[in-house]
C-alpha cells in the first residue's frame, strides 16, 4: 500500500452476465467503533501489566515502608493480575477480532452485516462485559479459573453477546452473502465462533450461591476434573480466541496489504482442518506431572507435538505469500508489523509443543518461562497483527491519509525492542529459577532450600521487564497519536460507497464435479485417494456454510469427548482416599477468601512427583486429595512457594497472622504484599450455611449432615475462637475471632493434612485394614 | 480443481517457478495459488503423527517403568541411598545426638535440612521468630538432649510445632537434633528466652 494517498480499494467487479444487481454499502462505522475500543482497552491492559511488573520486584516503594499495593485490596497483585489477562485477551484482542472480522467478512461476502442492530448490541454488550470485568475482578468477585475468572452473571452476558449477537449476526451474514464460496478467513471465523461458545459454556457450569451482597458460585466439577476442564478451556481459549480468528484476519489483511496471491489454497485446507481437530486435545499439557492421570497428560503431549505443523502451515502460507513483495516489507509499516507477527506466531507455536514435552515441562512449569511464552504470543503475534491491521484500517476507515508513516515506523521499532526487552529477561528468569528449584547438592539435598533465594536471583530480570513493557507501551501511545491525528483529519461526513453485486441466487455457477484420477494402473484405493487429495469436495463445502459449520462442530466436539468422557467416567483416575473429608464451615469460607484474593496467581497447590519438589514441599499431591476442591486451586505460576502441604509445614496460626500483616518481617526478602484488610473485614457468618448447602448439593448430600448445616455458624465460631486464641497466646493480636484472617488461616491449617490424617475414632466396627492402609500412603503406593 | 474459471498460469516474473498456477479464486481481490503443501511440511506432519502413535503405545504399555510416579520412586530410593548409604540407621538417643554435634560434614548436612524446614519459624540462625529462640539455655518442651529429636518427630505446643515424622527421614531428625543442640549457648539476639533453664547436655 502506498502511503502517499488515501488508499481506495477497487470496488468488486459486477458480474456482467447477471441480469440483476443488488446495491448495498458496507457498515464501516462498526469497524471504527471496534478498532477504537481495541486501542483504548489495549492501553488499559498494558497499563495494568506495567503496574504488576512494578509490584513484583518492588513490594514497597524503595526507601519507604509504603507497600506498592498501598494496603488496598483492589490494588493487590492477586486481584489485578486477572484484570490484566482478561483485558489483554477479551478487551484488547477481542475488540481487535471484532474490528477485523466485521471489516473483512462484509467484503469477503460482498454484503453488509446482516443486522446493524445486532452489530451495535454486540459492540455495546461486549464493552459492558469488559466494564463488568474491570469492576468485579478487583472487587474479588472471581471464579479463579484462569481467563474464566468472571462470575456467573457476567458469564451469562458473555454467552448472550458472543453467540446471540455476534454469532447470529455473523452466520446470518454468511447465509446472505453474494460470493458463492467462502474464503479461508471465514472458515477460521466459523471455527472461532462455535468453539469459543462450547468452551465457554462447559467450563463455566456452576451452582450459584445467593445471599445479600454475594456474587459467588461453585463449579459443578471438582479437583482433578475441574482442572482438566479448565485447561481444556484455557488452552483452547488460546487456540480459538487468540489463534484462529487472528489467522483468519491475517489471511485477509496480509494478501491485501502485500497485493500478492495467497501461496497455497491446498495448504489452507489441510492446516485449517488439522489445526481445528488437533488443538482441542492438547489442553492436558498444562497439567504435566500433576495429579491428572498419566494417559491424559501423555495424550496432551503427543497432540501438542502433532500440532506443530498444522500451526506452522499458517506461518508458511503467510511467509510464502510475501514472495516477490519483500521490497515492500522494507518500506511499509503495515507489512513490517505483519512480518514480526508471523515470526512470533511461528516461534510461539514451535515453543508450545516443546513446552508440552514432559521433561521440558518439568523444568518450565510454574516458572516465568510460561510468562515469556504467552507474552511472545500475545504481544508478538496478537499485538503486532492488531497494530498492523490498525495501520491498514486507519486511512480506509477514517478516509484520511495516515497522519505519519514515520511515527508508525517508530511505533514498530519501539514495540519490537520492547518485546525483546520483555521476553529475553523473562526467559532467563524462568530458566534460572527452574534450575535453582531443582538443583541438588552432592549430598542429595536442595541446593537452594530457601525459596526466597530463588526469587531474589531473578529480581534484576523483573526490573528489565519493566523497561521492555514500557517500550512496548510507549510504542502503543505513539500509535495513539497516529490514530487520533488521522481521526481528526477525517472528512465531515464519511463517504459511503455504493457497491453493486449480483445476489447469490442469480450467480451463474458450475457445481463442483468429481475430477478423474490422474494416475493409472494402480489399485482403486490409490485412485480414490488421488481424487480426494484434489480437495474438490472441500470446494463444495465452501459454498455450504451450514454444512461447513456442522463439520467444525463435529471436529471439536468429538475430539473433546474423547478426552472428557474417560476423565469423568474412569473411577481409577481419582482413587478414593478414606481420610479426605469435606472442609469445615470456617475452612470453606476461608477457602473462598483464598479464591477471592487470587492467591492462586502466585501460589500453586500441586506438588509434582519430582525429587527436588518433594524435598522442598513434602509428599507429592494425590488425585483423591482434591475431591472437595471447588474450584481447584493448582495454580500455574509459583511466584511464591507451593502451598499444597502448608497445613503440615506452617500449622501455627500466629505465623500466618504475622505473615499476612507484613510478610517480609517473617520471611526476610519476601515480595508478598501485606494484607491488612483481612484483619478488619468480618466473616459473613450468615452465608456459611448457604455455601455449604451449595457444596452439599454438588456432592449429592454426602458432604455435610443436616446438623453440620444448621449449626454451621456455631461450629465456625467455635473454630474461629480457637484460632484467635492461639494467635493471642503466641503473642499476636487479640480480638480476631470475627475477622476474615482467621477463616483464611483455618483453611491454610487444613491444607494438605488429610492425606495422612489419623482415622476418626471408629463409631462401631473399626475397619482396621483400610485405616492402616491410608495411614501409610507412601510414594510407592500412592501412584495410579 | 474444477472451477468456473480455469486455472491460469501467472505472469509474474518475480516467482521462482514459472509453472505456478492460480486457482482462479478471487475474494475481494485476494487470489490463491494452487501450490501443493511443501514436502518437508507434509513429512514432518506425518512423522509427528507416527511418533505420537508409537510414543503413546510405548509409554502406556510400559506402565510404571516410564510413568512420572515410577521415575520418582526410583529417584527417591536412589537419593536416600546417596544421602545415608554410608551412615546406616541412627538411633535418636543422647549418645548419637551428642556424637554428631562436632561432625562438620554431617552438621553441614543438617544445616541444609534446618534451612529447608525450620527457619520460617525459628529464624535463619535459630534466633527465633514466631517460634522460640533455639540459641539460649531456656527450653519449653526439652528436658534432656534426646527430647529435641522427640519434639522434631512428634511436634509440640498443640501442633504449633508440627510433627516431622512423615516429612523427614529418621536420620535427618537425629542430625537436626544435633544441629539444634549445638546452637545452644550461641545466645543470638532475637526472641527472649522462654521456658525453663535446663542443665547442660550430658556428655557421655
PDB file of N, CA and C in Angstrom, chain A residues 652-723:
ATOM      1  N   UNK A 652       1.141 -23.111  62.475  1.00  0.00           N
ATOM      2  CA  UNK A 652       0.960 -22.131  63.545  1.00  0.00           C
ATOM      3  C   UNK A 652       0.133 -20.935  63.073  1.00  0.00           C
ATOM      4  N   UNK A 653      -1.021 -20.711  63.721  1.00  0.00           N
ATOM      5  CA  UNK A 653      -1.892 -19.598  63.338  1.00  0.00           C
ATOM      6  C   UNK A 653      -1.175 -18.269  63.483  1.00  0.00           C
ATOM      7  N   UNK A 654      -0.397 -18.151  64.543  1.00  0.00           N
ATOM      8  CA  UNK A 654       0.351 -16.923  64.821  1.00  0.00           C
ATOM      9  C   UNK A 654       1.264 -16.567  63.640  1.00  0.00           C
ATOM     10  N   UNK A 655       1.939 -17.596  63.084  1.00  0.00           N
ATOM     11  CA  UNK A 655       2.834 -17.371  61.945  1.00  0.00           C
ATOM     12  C   UNK A 655       2.071 -16.701  60.802  1.00  0.00           C
ATOM     13  N   UNK A 656       0.916 -17.256  60.483  1.00  0.00           N
ATOM     14  CA  UNK A 656       0.141 -16.721  59.352  1.00  0.00           C
ATOM     15  C   UNK A 656      -0.350 -15.306  59.647  1.00  0.00           C
ATOM     16  N   UNK A 657      -0.819 -15.089  60.882  1.00  0.00           N
ATOM     17  CA  UNK A 657      -1.331 -13.763  61.217  1.00  0.00           C
ATOM     18  C   UNK A 657      -0.228 -12.716  61.054  1.00  0.00           C
ATOM     19  N   UNK A 658       0.959 -13.028  61.598  1.00  0.00           N
ATOM     20  CA  UNK A 658       2.084 -12.108  61.451  1.00  0.00           C
ATOM     21  C   UNK A 658       2.445 -11.907  59.987  1.00  0.00           C
ATOM     22  N   UNK A 659       2.419 -13.014  59.247  1.00  0.00           N
ATOM     23  CA  UNK A 659       2.830 -13.012  57.846  1.00  0.00           C
ATOM     24  C   UNK A 659       1.880 -12.183  56.984  1.00  0.00           C
ATOM     25  N   UNK A 660       0.583 -12.308  57.225  1.00  0.00           N
ATOM     26  CA  UNK A 660      -0.374 -11.527  56.428  1.00  0.00           C
ATOM     27  C   UNK A 660      -0.237 -10.037  56.708  1.00  0.00           C
ATOM     28  N   UNK A 661       0.172  -9.722  57.932  1.00  0.00           N
ATOM     29  CA  UNK A 661       0.291  -8.322  58.303  1.00  0.00           C
ATOM     30  C   UNK A 661       1.488  -7.678  57.599  1.00  0.00           C
ATOM     31  N   UNK A 662       2.602  -8.388  57.577  1.00  0.00           N
ATOM     32  CA  UNK A 662       3.818  -7.834  56.972  1.00  0.00           C
ATOM     33  C   UNK A 662       4.725  -8.999  56.581  1.00  0.00           C
ATOM     34  N   UNK A 663       4.514  -9.559  55.403  1.00  0.00           N
ATOM     35  CA  UNK A 663       5.204 -10.809  55.041  1.00  0.00           C
ATOM     36  C   UNK A 663       6.723 -10.752  55.181  1.00  0.00           C
ATOM     37  N   UNK A 664       7.346  -9.640  54.786  1.00  0.00           N
ATOM     38  CA  UNK A 664       8.808  -9.689  54.800  1.00  0.00           C
ATOM     39  C   UNK A 664       9.403  -9.526  56.198  1.00  0.00           C
ATOM     40  N   UNK A 665       8.569  -9.268  57.183  1.00  0.00           N
ATOM     41  CA  UNK A 665       9.071  -9.281  58.555  1.00  0.00           C
ATOM     42  C   UNK A 665       9.293 -10.726  59.006  1.00  0.00           C
ATOM     43  N   UNK A 666       8.441 -11.625  58.522  1.00  0.00           N
ATOM     44  CA  UNK A 666       8.516 -13.028  58.908  1.00  0.00           C
ATOM     45  C   UNK A 666       9.419 -13.801  57.947  1.00  0.00           C
ATOM     46  N   UNK A 667       9.363 -13.454  56.672  1.00  0.00           N
ATOM     47  CA  UNK A 667      10.205 -14.104  55.665  1.00  0.00           C
ATOM     48  C   UNK A 667      11.040 -13.008  55.013  1.00  0.00           C
ATOM     49  N   UNK A 668      12.244 -12.752  55.548  1.00  0.00           N
ATOM     50  CA  UNK A 668      13.052 -11.652  55.005  1.00  0.00           C
ATOM     51  C   UNK A 668      13.294 -11.848  53.505  1.00  0.00           C
ATOM     52  N   UNK A 669      13.061 -10.780  52.749  1.00  0.00           N
ATOM     53  CA  UNK A 669      13.244 -10.859  51.301  1.00  0.00           C
ATOM     54  C   UNK A 669      11.980 -11.214  50.551  1.00  0.00           C
ATOM     55  N   UNK A 670      10.923 -11.566  51.290  1.00  0.00           N
ATOM     56  CA  UNK A 670       9.665 -11.931  50.623  1.00  0.00           C
ATOM     57  C   UNK A 670       9.115 -10.742  49.844  1.00  0.00           C
ATOM     58  N   UNK A 671       8.496 -11.038  48.688  1.00  0.00           N
ATOM     59  CA  UNK A 671       7.909  -9.957  47.891  1.00  0.00           C
ATOM     60  C   UNK A 671       6.396  -9.963  47.995  1.00  0.00           C
ATOM     61  N   UNK A 672       5.862 -10.783  48.901  1.00  0.00           N
ATOM     62  CA  UNK A 672       4.402 -10.826  49.053  1.00  0.00           C
ATOM     63  C   UNK A 672       3.909  -9.513  49.657  1.00  0.00           C
ATOM     64  N   UNK A 673       2.808  -8.973  49.112  1.00  0.00           N
ATOM     65  CA  UNK A 673       2.291  -7.721  49.674  1.00  0.00           C
ATOM     66  C   UNK A 673       1.581  -7.965  51.000  1.00  0.00           C
ATOM     67  N   UNK A 674       1.457  -6.926  51.835  1.00  0.00           N
ATOM     68  CA  UNK A 674       0.707  -7.079  53.090  1.00  0.00           C
ATOM     69  C   UNK A 674      -0.804  -7.150  52.822  1.00  0.00           C
ATOM     70  N   UNK A 675      -1.521  -7.813  53.722  1.00  0.00           N
ATOM     71  CA  UNK A 675      -2.969  -7.988  53.569  1.00  0.00           C
ATOM     72  C   UNK A 675      -3.708  -7.442  54.793  1.00  0.00           C
ATOM     73  N   UNK A 676      -3.552  -6.128  55.103  1.00  0.00           N
ATOM     74  CA  UNK A 676      -4.121  -5.612  56.358  1.00  0.00           C
ATOM     75  C   UNK A 676      -5.645  -5.706  56.420  1.00  0.00           C
ATOM     76  N   UNK A 677      -6.331  -5.672  55.276  1.00  0.00           N
ATOM     77  CA  UNK A 677      -7.800  -5.671  55.325  1.00  0.00           C
ATOM     78  C   UNK A 677      -8.361  -6.977  55.872  1.00  0.00           C
ATOM     79  N   UNK A 678      -7.554  -8.033  55.824  1.00  0.00           N
ATOM     80  CA  UNK A 678      -8.054  -9.305  56.366  1.00  0.00           C
ATOM     81  C   UNK A 678      -8.303  -9.195  57.871  1.00  0.00           C
ATOM     82  N   UNK A 679      -7.638  -8.212  58.506  1.00  0.00           N
ATOM     83  CA  UNK A 679      -7.787  -8.038  59.951  1.00  0.00           C
ATOM     84  C   UNK A 679      -8.948  -7.111  60.298  1.00  0.00           C
ATOM     85  N   UNK A 680      -9.505  -6.455  59.272  1.00  0.00           N
ATOM     86  CA  UNK A 680     -10.625  -5.545  59.500  1.00  0.00           C
ATOM     87  C   UNK A 680     -11.950  -6.140  59.051  1.00  0.00           C
ATOM     88  N   UNK A 681     -11.925  -6.839  57.925  1.00  0.00           N
ATOM     89  CA  UNK A 681     -13.182  -7.325  57.358  1.00  0.00           C
ATOM     90  C   UNK A 681     -13.706  -8.501  58.177  1.00  0.00           C
ATOM     91  N   UNK A 682     -15.009  -8.490  58.370  1.00  0.00           N
ATOM     92  CA  UNK A 682     -15.609  -9.523  59.227  1.00  0.00           C
ATOM     93  C   UNK A 682     -16.119 -10.694  58.408  1.00  0.00           C
ATOM     94  N   UNK A 683     -16.169 -11.811  59.058  1.00  0.00           N
ATOM     95  CA  UNK A 683     -16.705 -13.017  58.431  1.00  0.00           C
ATOM     96  C   UNK A 683     -18.216 -12.870  58.260  1.00  0.00           C
ATOM     97  N   UNK A 684     -18.727 -13.238  57.098  1.00  0.00           N
ATOM     98  CA  UNK A 684     -20.163 -13.180  56.838  1.00  0.00           C
ATOM     99  C   UNK A 684     -20.772 -14.502  57.325  1.00  0.00           C
ATOM    100  N   UNK A 685     -21.055 -14.547  58.618  1.00  0.00           N
ATOM    101  CA  UNK A 685     -21.465 -15.806  59.253  1.00  0.00           C
ATOM    102  C   UNK A 685     -22.721 -16.382  58.610  1.00  0.00           C
ATOM    103  N   UNK A 686     -23.646 -15.466  58.214  1.00  0.00           N
ATOM    104  CA  UNK A 686     -24.927 -15.956  57.703  1.00  0.00           C
ATOM    105  C   UNK A 686     -24.798 -16.676  56.363  1.00  0.00           C
ATOM    106  N   UNK A 687     -23.697 -16.392  55.656  1.00  0.00           N
ATOM    107  CA  UNK A 687     -23.552 -17.023  54.331  1.00  0.00           C
ATOM    108  C   UNK A 687     -23.021 -18.453  54.425  1.00  0.00           C
ATOM    109  N   UNK A 688     -22.524 -18.848  55.600  1.00  0.00           N
ATOM    110  CA  UNK A 688     -21.848 -20.148  55.711  1.00  0.00           C
ATOM    111  C   UNK A 688     -22.761 -21.302  55.303  1.00  0.00           C
ATOM    112  N   UNK A 689     -23.974 -21.284  55.850  1.00  0.00           N
ATOM    113  CA  UNK A 689     -24.885 -22.393  55.581  1.00  0.00           C
ATOM    114  C   UNK A 689     -25.218 -22.460  54.088  1.00  0.00           C
ATOM    115  N   UNK A 690     -25.408 -21.284  53.480  1.00  0.00           N
ATOM    116  CA  UNK A 690     -25.735 -21.247  52.049  1.00  0.00           C
ATOM    117  C   UNK A 690     -24.595 -21.846  51.228  1.00  0.00           C
ATOM    118  N   UNK A 691     -23.386 -21.485  51.587  1.00  0.00           N
ATOM    119  CA  UNK A 691     -22.223 -22.014  50.873  1.00  0.00           C
ATOM    120  C   UNK A 691     -22.164 -23.535  51.011  1.00  0.00           C
ATOM    121  N   UNK A 692     -22.371 -23.997  52.245  1.00  0.00           N
ATOM    122  CA  UNK A 692     -22.276 -25.444  52.488  1.00  0.00           C
ATOM    123  C   UNK A 692     -23.396 -26.200  51.781  1.00  0.00           C
ATOM    124  N   UNK A 693     -24.567 -25.577  51.730  1.00  0.00           N
ATOM    125  CA  UNK A 693     -25.674 -26.263  51.051  1.00  0.00           C
ATOM    126  C   UNK A 693     -25.393 -26.396  49.557  1.00  0.00           C
ATOM    127  N   UNK A 694     -24.749 -25.381  48.976  1.00  0.00           N
ATOM    128  CA  UNK A 694     -24.398 -25.469  47.546  1.00  0.00           C
ATOM    129  C   UNK A 694     -23.401 -26.610  47.320  1.00  0.00           C
ATOM    130  N   UNK A 695     -22.405 -26.691  48.203  1.00  0.00           N
ATOM    131  CA  UNK A 695     -21.416 -27.773  48.092  1.00  0.00           C
ATOM    132  C   UNK A 695     -22.106 -29.123  48.281  1.00  0.00           C
ATOM    133  N   UNK A 696     -22.990 -29.177  49.252  1.00  0.00           N
ATOM    134  CA  UNK A 696     -23.668 -30.424  49.556  1.00  0.00           C
ATOM    135  C   UNK A 696     -24.496 -30.914  48.361  1.00  0.00           C
ATOM    136  N   UNK A 697     -25.134 -29.943  47.700  1.00  0.00           N
ATOM    137  CA  UNK A 697     -25.921 -30.262  46.513  1.00  0.00           C
ATOM    138  C   UNK A 697     -25.039 -30.930  45.463  1.00  0.00           C
ATOM    139  N   UNK A 698     -23.828 -30.400  45.296  1.00  0.00           N
ATOM    140  CA  UNK A 698     -22.918 -30.928  44.282  1.00  0.00           C
ATOM    141  C   UNK A 698     -22.363 -32.295  44.663  1.00  0.00           C
ATOM    142  N   UNK A 699     -22.427 -32.630  45.964  1.00  0.00           N
ATOM    143  CA  UNK A 699     -21.941 -33.936  46.406  1.00  0.00           C
ATOM    144  C   UNK A 699     -23.094 -34.865  46.726  1.00  0.00           C
ATOM    145  N   UNK A 700     -24.251 -34.575  46.160  1.00  0.00           N
ATOM    146  CA  UNK A 700     -25.405 -35.445  46.355  1.00  0.00           C
ATOM    147  C   UNK A 700     -25.803 -35.592  47.814  1.00  0.00           C
ATOM    148  N   UNK A 701     -25.581 -34.545  48.608  1.00  0.00           N
ATOM    149  CA  UNK A 701     -25.987 -34.575  50.008  1.00  0.00           C
ATOM    150  C   UNK A 701     -25.059 -35.373  50.905  1.00  0.00           C
ATOM    151  N   UNK A 702     -23.900 -35.812  50.360  1.00  0.00           N
ATOM    152  CA  UNK A 702     -22.999 -36.671  51.134  1.00  0.00           C
ATOM    153  C   UNK A 702     -21.938 -35.878  51.905  1.00  0.00           C
ATOM    154  N   UNK A 703     -21.779 -34.598  51.576  1.00  0.00           N
ATOM    155  CA  UNK A 703     -20.661 -33.848  52.166  1.00  0.00           C
ATOM    156  C   UNK A 703     -20.938 -33.456  53.616  1.00  0.00           C
ATOM    157  N   UNK A 704     -22.139 -32.974  53.888  1.00  0.00           N
ATOM    158  CA  UNK A 704     -22.440 -32.485  55.232  1.00  0.00           C
ATOM    159  C   UNK A 704     -23.735 -33.094  55.751  1.00  0.00           C
ATOM    160  N   UNK A 705     -23.794 -33.255  57.067  1.00  0.00           N
ATOM    161  CA  UNK A 705     -25.040 -33.709  57.684  1.00  0.00           C
ATOM    162  C   UNK A 705     -25.934 -32.501  57.948  1.00  0.00           C
ATOM    163  N   UNK A 706     -27.213 -32.775  58.175  1.00  0.00           N
ATOM    164  CA  UNK A 706     -28.150 -31.683  58.437  1.00  0.00           C
ATOM    165  C   UNK A 706     -27.712 -30.890  59.675  1.00  0.00           C
ATOM    166  N   UNK A 707     -27.149 -31.611  60.647  1.00  0.00           N
ATOM    167  CA  UNK A 707     -26.691 -30.934  61.869  1.00  0.00           C
ATOM    168  C   UNK A 707     -25.561 -29.954  61.552  1.00  0.00           C
ATOM    169  N   UNK A 708     -24.616 -30.400  60.705  1.00  0.00           N
ATOM    170  CA  UNK A 708     -23.492 -29.523  60.334  1.00  0.00           C
ATOM    171  C   UNK A 708     -23.987 -28.294  59.591  1.00  0.00           C
ATOM    172  N   UNK A 709     -25.049 -28.481  58.796  1.00  0.00           N
ATOM    173  CA  UNK A 709     -25.563 -27.366  58.004  1.00  0.00           C
ATOM    174  C   UNK A 709     -26.284 -26.350  58.873  1.00  0.00           C
ATOM    175  N   UNK A 710     -27.176 -26.833  59.728  1.00  0.00           N
ATOM    176  CA  UNK A 710     -27.975 -25.888  60.510  1.00  0.00           C
ATOM    177  C   UNK A 710     -27.141 -25.212  61.587  1.00  0.00           C
ATOM    178  N   UNK A 711     -26.127 -25.915  62.089  1.00  0.00           N
ATOM    179  CA  UNK A 711     -25.283 -25.314  63.121  1.00  0.00           C
ATOM    180  C   UNK A 711     -23.960 -24.794  62.563  1.00  0.00           C
ATOM    181  N   UNK A 712     -23.958 -24.499  61.270  1.00  0.00           N
ATOM    182  CA  UNK A 712     -22.709 -24.076  60.618  1.00  0.00           C
ATOM    183  C   UNK A 712     -22.081 -22.896  61.344  1.00  0.00           C
ATOM    184  N   UNK A 713     -22.914 -21.912  61.672  1.00  0.00           N
ATOM    185  CA  UNK A 713     -22.358 -20.710  62.281  1.00  0.00           C
ATOM    186  C   UNK A 713     -21.740 -21.014  63.647  1.00  0.00           C
ATOM    187  N   UNK A 714     -22.453 -21.803  64.448  1.00  0.00           N
ATOM    188  CA  UNK A 714     -21.946 -22.129  65.784  1.00  0.00           C
ATOM    189  C   UNK A 714     -20.619 -22.872  65.690  1.00  0.00           C
ATOM    190  N   UNK A 715     -20.552 -23.872  64.794  1.00  0.00           N
ATOM    191  CA  UNK A 715     -19.301 -24.632  64.634  1.00  0.00           C
ATOM    192  C   UNK A 715     -18.170 -23.714  64.176  1.00  0.00           C
ATOM    193  N   UNK A 716     -18.505 -22.847  63.227  1.00  0.00           N
ATOM    194  CA  UNK A 716     -17.473 -21.968  62.674  1.00  0.00           C
ATOM    195  C   UNK A 716     -16.964 -21.000  63.736  1.00  0.00           C
ATOM    196  N   UNK A 717     -17.883 -20.467  64.542  1.00  0.00           N
ATOM    197  CA  UNK A 717     -17.467 -19.529  65.594  1.00  0.00           C
ATOM    198  C   UNK A 717     -16.542 -20.210  66.599  1.00  0.00           C
ATOM    199  N   UNK A 718     -16.864 -21.454  66.889  1.00  0.00           N
ATOM    200  CA  UNK A 718     -16.045 -22.211  67.837  1.00  0.00           C
ATOM    201  C   UNK A 718     -14.612 -22.345  67.309  1.00  0.00           C
ATOM    202  N   UNK A 719     -14.514 -22.748  66.009  1.00  0.00           N
ATOM    203  CA  UNK A 719     -13.189 -22.912  65.413  1.00  0.00           C
ATOM    204  C   UNK A 719     -12.458 -21.573  65.333  1.00  0.00           C
ATOM    205  N   UNK A 720     -13.208 -20.520  64.987  1.00  0.00           N
ATOM    206  CA  UNK A 720     -12.593 -19.196  64.855  1.00  0.00           C
ATOM    207  C   UNK A 720     -12.038 -18.725  66.192  1.00  0.00           C
ATOM    208  N   UNK A 721     -12.805 -18.972  67.263  1.00  0.00           N
ATOM    209  CA  UNK A 721     -12.331 -18.536  68.577  1.00  0.00           C
ATOM    210  C   UNK A 721     -11.082 -19.293  68.999  1.00  0.00           C
ATOM    211  N   UNK A 722     -11.046 -20.575  68.643  1.00  0.00           N
ATOM    212  CA  UNK A 722      -9.872 -21.384  68.975  1.00  0.00           C
ATOM    213  C   UNK A 722      -8.631 -20.805  68.281  1.00  0.00           C
ATOM    214  N   UNK A 723      -8.766 -20.497  66.993  1.00  0.00           N
ATOM    215  CA  UNK A 723      -7.624 -19.978  66.234  1.00  0.00           C
ATOM    216  C   UNK A 723      -7.228 -18.595  66.755  1.00  0.00           C
TER     217      UNK A 723
END
